[in-house]
mmCIF file of C-alpha atoms in Angstrom:
data_model
loop_
_atom_site.group_PDB
_atom_site.id
_atom_site.type_symbol
_atom_site.label_atom_id
_atom_site.label_comp_id
_atom_site.label_asym_id
_atom_site.label_seq_id
_atom_site.Cartn_x
_atom_site.Cartn_y
_atom_site.Cartn_z
ATOM 1 C CA MET A 1 -40.588 -15.015 -12.002
ATOM 2 C CA THR A 2 -40.812 -17.879 -9.506
ATOM 3 C CA GLU A 3 -40.461 -17.585 -5.765
ATOM 4 C CA GLY A 4 -37.136 -19.511 -5.849
ATOM 5 C CA THR A 5 -35.672 -17.059 -8.348
ATOM 6 C CA THR A 6 -36.730 -14.113 -6.190
ATOM 7 C CA THR A 7 -35.182 -15.710 -3.111
ATOM 8 C CA ALA A 8 -31.930 -16.510 -4.948
ATOM 9 C CA ALA A 9 -31.725 -12.946 -6.249
ATOM 10 C CA ALA A 10 -32.355 -11.584 -2.756
ATOM 11 C CA GLU A 11 -29.683 -13.860 -1.282
ATOM 12 C CA SER A 12 -27.235 -12.785 -3.984
ATOM 13 C CA GLY A 13 -27.974 -9.142 -3.183
ATOM 14 C CA ASP A 14 -27.541 -9.831 0.542
ATOM 15 C CA THR A 15 -24.175 -11.475 -0.142
ATOM 16 C CA LEU A 16 -23.035 -8.520 -2.229
ATOM 17 C CA THR A 17 -24.173 -6.112 0.466
ATOM 18 C CA ARG A 18 -22.330 -8.169 3.118
ATOM 19 C CA LEU A 19 -19.153 -8.231 0.999
ATOM 20 C CA GLU A 20 -19.426 -4.493 0.329
ATOM 21 C CA GLN A 21 -19.791 -3.968 4.093
ATOM 22 C CA GLU A 22 -16.652 -6.064 4.666
ATOM 23 C CA GLY A 23 -14.825 -3.895 2.148
ATOM 24 C CA GLU A 24 -15.953 -0.699 3.870
ATOM 25 C CA ILE A 25 -14.869 -1.956 7.301
ATOM 26 C CA ALA A 26 -11.530 -3.096 5.881
ATOM 27 C CA ALA A 27 -11.003 0.237 4.106
ATOM 28 C CA ASP A 28 -11.639 2.179 7.320
ATOM 29 C CA TYR A 29 -9.242 -0.077 9.234
ATOM 30 C CA LEU A 30 -6.516 0.206 6.579
ATOM 31 C CA GLU A 31 -6.902 3.994 6.299
ATOM 32 C CA GLY A 32 -6.279 4.156 10.035
ATOM 33 C CA LEU A 33 -3.149 2.049 9.664
ATOM 34 C CA LEU A 34 -1.883 4.216 6.808
ATOM 35 C CA ASP A 35 -2.418 7.323 8.941
ATOM 36 C CA ILE A 36 -0.562 5.798 11.899
ATOM 37 C CA ALA A 37 2.331 4.736 9.644
ATOM 38 C CA ASP A 38 2.252 8.130 7.881
ATOM 39 C CA LEU A 39 2.082 6.446 4.463
ATOM 40 C CA ASP A 40 0.241 7.725 1.414
ATOM 41 C CA GLY A 41 -2.139 5.375 -0.300
ATOM 42 C CA ASP A 42 -5.598 5.137 -1.768
ATOM 43 C CA ILE A 43 -7.980 2.310 -0.995
ATOM 44 C CA ASP A 44 -9.779 0.527 -3.840
ATOM 45 C CA MET A 45 -12.595 -1.908 -3.068
ATOM 46 C CA ASP A 46 -14.166 -4.576 -5.224
ATOM 47 C CA VAL A 47 -15.946 -7.909 -4.961
ATOM 48 C CA GLU A 48 -14.181 -10.778 -6.733
ATOM 49 C CA ALA A 49 -15.170 -14.451 -6.712
ATOM 50 C CA ASP A 50 -17.522 -14.159 -3.726
ATOM 51 C CA ARG A 51 -15.052 -12.297 -1.539
ATOM 52 C CA ALA A 52 -14.273 -8.702 -0.759
ATOM 53 C CA ALA A 53 -11.075 -7.463 -2.388
ATOM 54 C CA VAL A 54 -9.312 -4.391 -1.051
ATOM 55 C CA SER A 55 -6.206 -2.822 -2.584
ATOM 56 C CA ILE A 56 -3.879 -0.122 -1.343
ATOM 57 C CA VAL A 57 -2.455 1.820 -4.272
ATOM 58 C CA SER A 58 -0.295 4.916 -4.437
ATOM 59 C CA ASP A 59 0.478 7.566 -7.022
ATOM 60 C CA SER A 60 3.789 8.251 -5.319
ATOM 61 C CA SER A 61 6.737 5.890 -5.084
ATOM 62 C CA SER A 62 5.606 2.302 -4.657
ATOM 63 C CA ARG A 63 8.805 1.864 -2.641
ATOM 64 C CA GLU A 64 6.958 3.476 0.256
ATOM 65 C CA LEU A 65 4.196 0.871 0.122
ATOM 66 C CA GLN A 66 6.756 -1.937 -0.248
ATOM 67 C CA LYS A 67 7.215 -1.655 3.518
ATOM 68 C CA LEU A 68 3.661 -2.950 3.828
ATOM 69 C CA VAL A 69 4.361 -5.838 1.439
ATOM 70 C CA GLY A 70 7.577 -7.027 3.083
ATOM 71 C CA ARG A 71 9.860 -9.813 1.927
ATOM 72 C CA ASP A 72 7.911 -12.263 -0.243
ATOM 73 C CA GLY A 73 4.633 -10.672 0.898
ATOM 74 C CA GLU A 74 5.044 -11.647 4.556
ATOM 75 C CA VAL A 75 3.902 -8.267 5.902
ATOM 76 C CA LEU A 76 1.036 -8.241 3.390
ATOM 77 C CA GLU A 77 -0.141 -11.647 4.680
ATOM 78 C CA ALA A 78 -0.023 -10.385 8.272
ATOM 79 C CA LEU A 79 -1.921 -7.201 7.382
ATOM 80 C CA GLN A 80 -4.527 -9.274 5.565
ATOM 81 C CA GLU A 81 -5.074 -11.384 8.689
ATOM 82 C CA LEU A 82 -5.298 -8.289 10.905
ATOM 83 C CA THR A 83 -7.790 -6.746 8.486
ATOM 84 C CA ARG A 84 -9.855 -9.947 8.475
ATOM 85 C CA LEU A 85 -9.864 -9.846 12.285
ATOM 86 C CA ALA A 86 -11.037 -6.215 12.233
ATOM 87 C CA VAL A 87 -13.889 -7.194 9.901
ATOM 88 C CA HIS A 88 -14.743 -10.187 12.103
ATOM 89 C CA ARG A 89 -14.808 -7.951 15.189
ATOM 90 C CA GLU A 90 -17.334 -5.630 13.504
ATOM 91 C CA THR A 91 -19.553 -8.200 11.765
ATOM 92 C CA GLY A 92 -19.194 -11.325 13.877
ATOM 93 C CA ASP A 93 -18.625 -13.297 10.652
ATOM 94 C CA ARG A 94 -15.400 -14.879 9.430
ATOM 95 C CA SER A 95 -14.014 -12.908 6.489
ATOM 96 C CA ARG A 96 -12.293 -14.267 3.360
ATOM 97 C CA LEU A 97 -11.249 -10.763 2.312
ATOM 98 C CA MET A 98 -8.239 -10.483 -0.001
ATOM 99 C CA LEU A 99 -5.794 -7.618 0.430
ATOM 100 C CA ASP A 100 -3.379 -6.391 -2.229
ATOM 101 C CA ILE A 101 -0.773 -3.695 -1.773
ATOM 102 C CA ALA A 102 0.968 -1.877 -4.624
ATOM 103 C CA GLY A 103 -0.153 -4.585 -7.059
ATOM 104 C CA PHE A 104 1.980 -7.270 -5.380
ATOM 105 C CA ARG A 105 -0.742 -9.930 -5.326
ATOM 106 C CA ALA A 106 -1.953 -9.121 -8.844
ATOM 107 C CA LYS A 107 1.583 -9.532 -10.206
ATOM 108 C CA LYS A 108 2.072 -12.697 -8.151
ATOM 109 C CA ARG A 109 -1.224 -14.082 -9.513
ATOM 110 C CA GLU A 110 0.009 -13.576 -13.096
ATOM 111 C CA GLU A 111 3.323 -15.308 -12.338
ATOM 112 C CA LEU A 112 1.607 -18.229 -10.587
ATOM 113 C CA THR A 113 -0.941 -18.650 -13.367
ATOM 114 C CA ALA A 114 1.932 -18.948 -15.838
ATOM 115 C CA LEU A 115 3.709 -21.393 -13.498
ATOM 116 C CA GLY A 116 0.571 -23.558 -13.235
ATOM 117 C CA ALA A 117 0.055 -23.562 -17.003
ATOM 118 C CA GLN A 118 3.715 -24.467 -17.608
ATOM 119 C CA ALA A 119 3.615 -27.222 -14.980
ATOM 120 C CA ALA A 120 0.492 -28.660 -16.628
ATOM 121 C CA ALA A 121 2.212 -28.604 -20.024
ATOM 122 C CA ASP A 122 5.296 -30.309 -18.554
ATOM 123 C CA VAL A 123 3.179 -33.030 -16.923
ATOM 124 C CA ARG A 124 1.160 -33.530 -20.088
ATOM 125 C CA GLY A 125 4.443 -34.004 -21.992
ATOM 126 C CA SER A 126 6.157 -36.297 -19.494
ATOM 127 C CA GLY A 127 3.154 -38.205 -18.139
ATOM 128 C CA GLU A 128 4.759 -37.958 -14.684
ATOM 129 C CA PRO A 129 3.452 -36.093 -11.597
ATOM 130 C CA LEU A 130 5.297 -32.834 -10.856
ATOM 131 C CA LYS A 131 5.888 -31.496 -7.333
ATOM 132 C CA LEU A 132 6.225 -27.723 -7.048
ATOM 133 C CA ALA A 133 7.971 -25.705 -4.345
ATOM 134 C CA PRO A 134 6.135 -24.938 -1.057
ATOM 135 C CA MET A 135 3.596 -22.135 -1.350
ATOM 136 C CA THR A 136 1.162 -20.106 0.710
ATOM 137 C CA PRO A 137 -2.550 -21.010 0.538
ATOM 138 C CA PHE A 138 -3.161 -18.074 -1.840
ATOM 139 C CA GLU A 139 -0.363 -19.213 -4.138
ATOM 140 C CA ARG A 140 -1.549 -22.828 -4.154
ATOM 141 C CA LYS A 141 -5.102 -21.755 -5.005
ATOM 142 C CA VAL A 142 -3.921 -19.768 -8.023
ATOM 143 C CA VAL A 143 -1.794 -22.685 -9.254
ATOM 144 C CA HIS A 144 -4.655 -25.189 -8.743
ATOM 145 C CA ASP A 145 -6.950 -22.915 -10.770
ATOM 146 C CA ALA A 146 -4.378 -22.608 -13.593
ATOM 147 C CA VAL A 147 -3.816 -26.379 -13.708
ATOM 148 C CA ALA A 148 -7.579 -26.989 -13.815
ATOM 149 C CA ALA A 149 -7.921 -24.429 -16.623
ATOM 150 C CA ALA A 150 -5.275 -26.410 -18.524
ATOM 151 C CA GLY A 151 -7.407 -29.552 -18.149
ATOM 152 C CA LEU A 152 -5.371 -31.430 -15.526
ATOM 153 C CA LYS A 153 -5.810 -32.152 -11.833
ATOM 154 C CA SER A 154 -3.630 -31.133 -8.909
ATOM 155 C CA GLU A 155 -3.577 -31.621 -5.175
ATOM 156 C CA SER A 156 -1.804 -30.126 -2.178
ATOM 157 C CA GLU A 157 0.493 -32.237 -0.027
ATOM 158 C CA GLY A 158 2.612 -31.667 3.061
ATOM 159 C CA GLU A 159 2.139 -29.601 6.194
ATOM 160 C CA GLU A 160 2.214 -25.811 6.510
ATOM 161 C CA PRO A 161 4.487 -23.980 5.910
ATOM 162 C CA GLN A 162 5.983 -26.615 3.593
ATOM 163 C CA ARG A 163 2.701 -27.448 1.832
ATOM 164 C CA PHE A 164 3.087 -27.754 -1.951
ATOM 165 C CA VAL A 165 1.153 -28.500 -5.152
ATOM 166 C CA VAL A 166 1.498 -31.749 -7.064
ATOM 167 C CA VAL A 167 0.321 -31.611 -10.682
ATOM 168 C CA LEU A 168 -1.061 -34.990 -11.802
ATOM 169 C CA PRO A 169 -1.103 -36.523 -15.276
ATOM 170 C CA ALA A 170 -4.489 -36.988 -16.982
#
């Protein structure tokens, strides 16, 4: 094994350890919030695509956790930012942690992946660019990934909160 390989492996391990630490900090923070709100939920942690991923799941009624999702995920987005700030406060590093509650983001990811694939098919058929509705940064990222997987290019246009994806012909 060469020295470069050893260093790369060590850096990869350090990154994983850092992301696992982010997940632990986030889990502690979220458990505190659940206790304050008197809500039942279990915390699952993972590392996905070079970022910590934390999910709040519940065996009981998901209606209870829906309060933490809010309309169109607005409360979820706010909780994600607060959790990122809690991680930043502890580590001193900016966090890209992703938070999911009651499977909201996972379901949204599936819907957006299908939307991106359909938009790519429509553009391939028409040969014309297609502008999609405004989306959050998370939503745009999922759509961009789906369009790229379908072999086309896309770009974001506009200003927040009206920023949207444009799918481009080949």
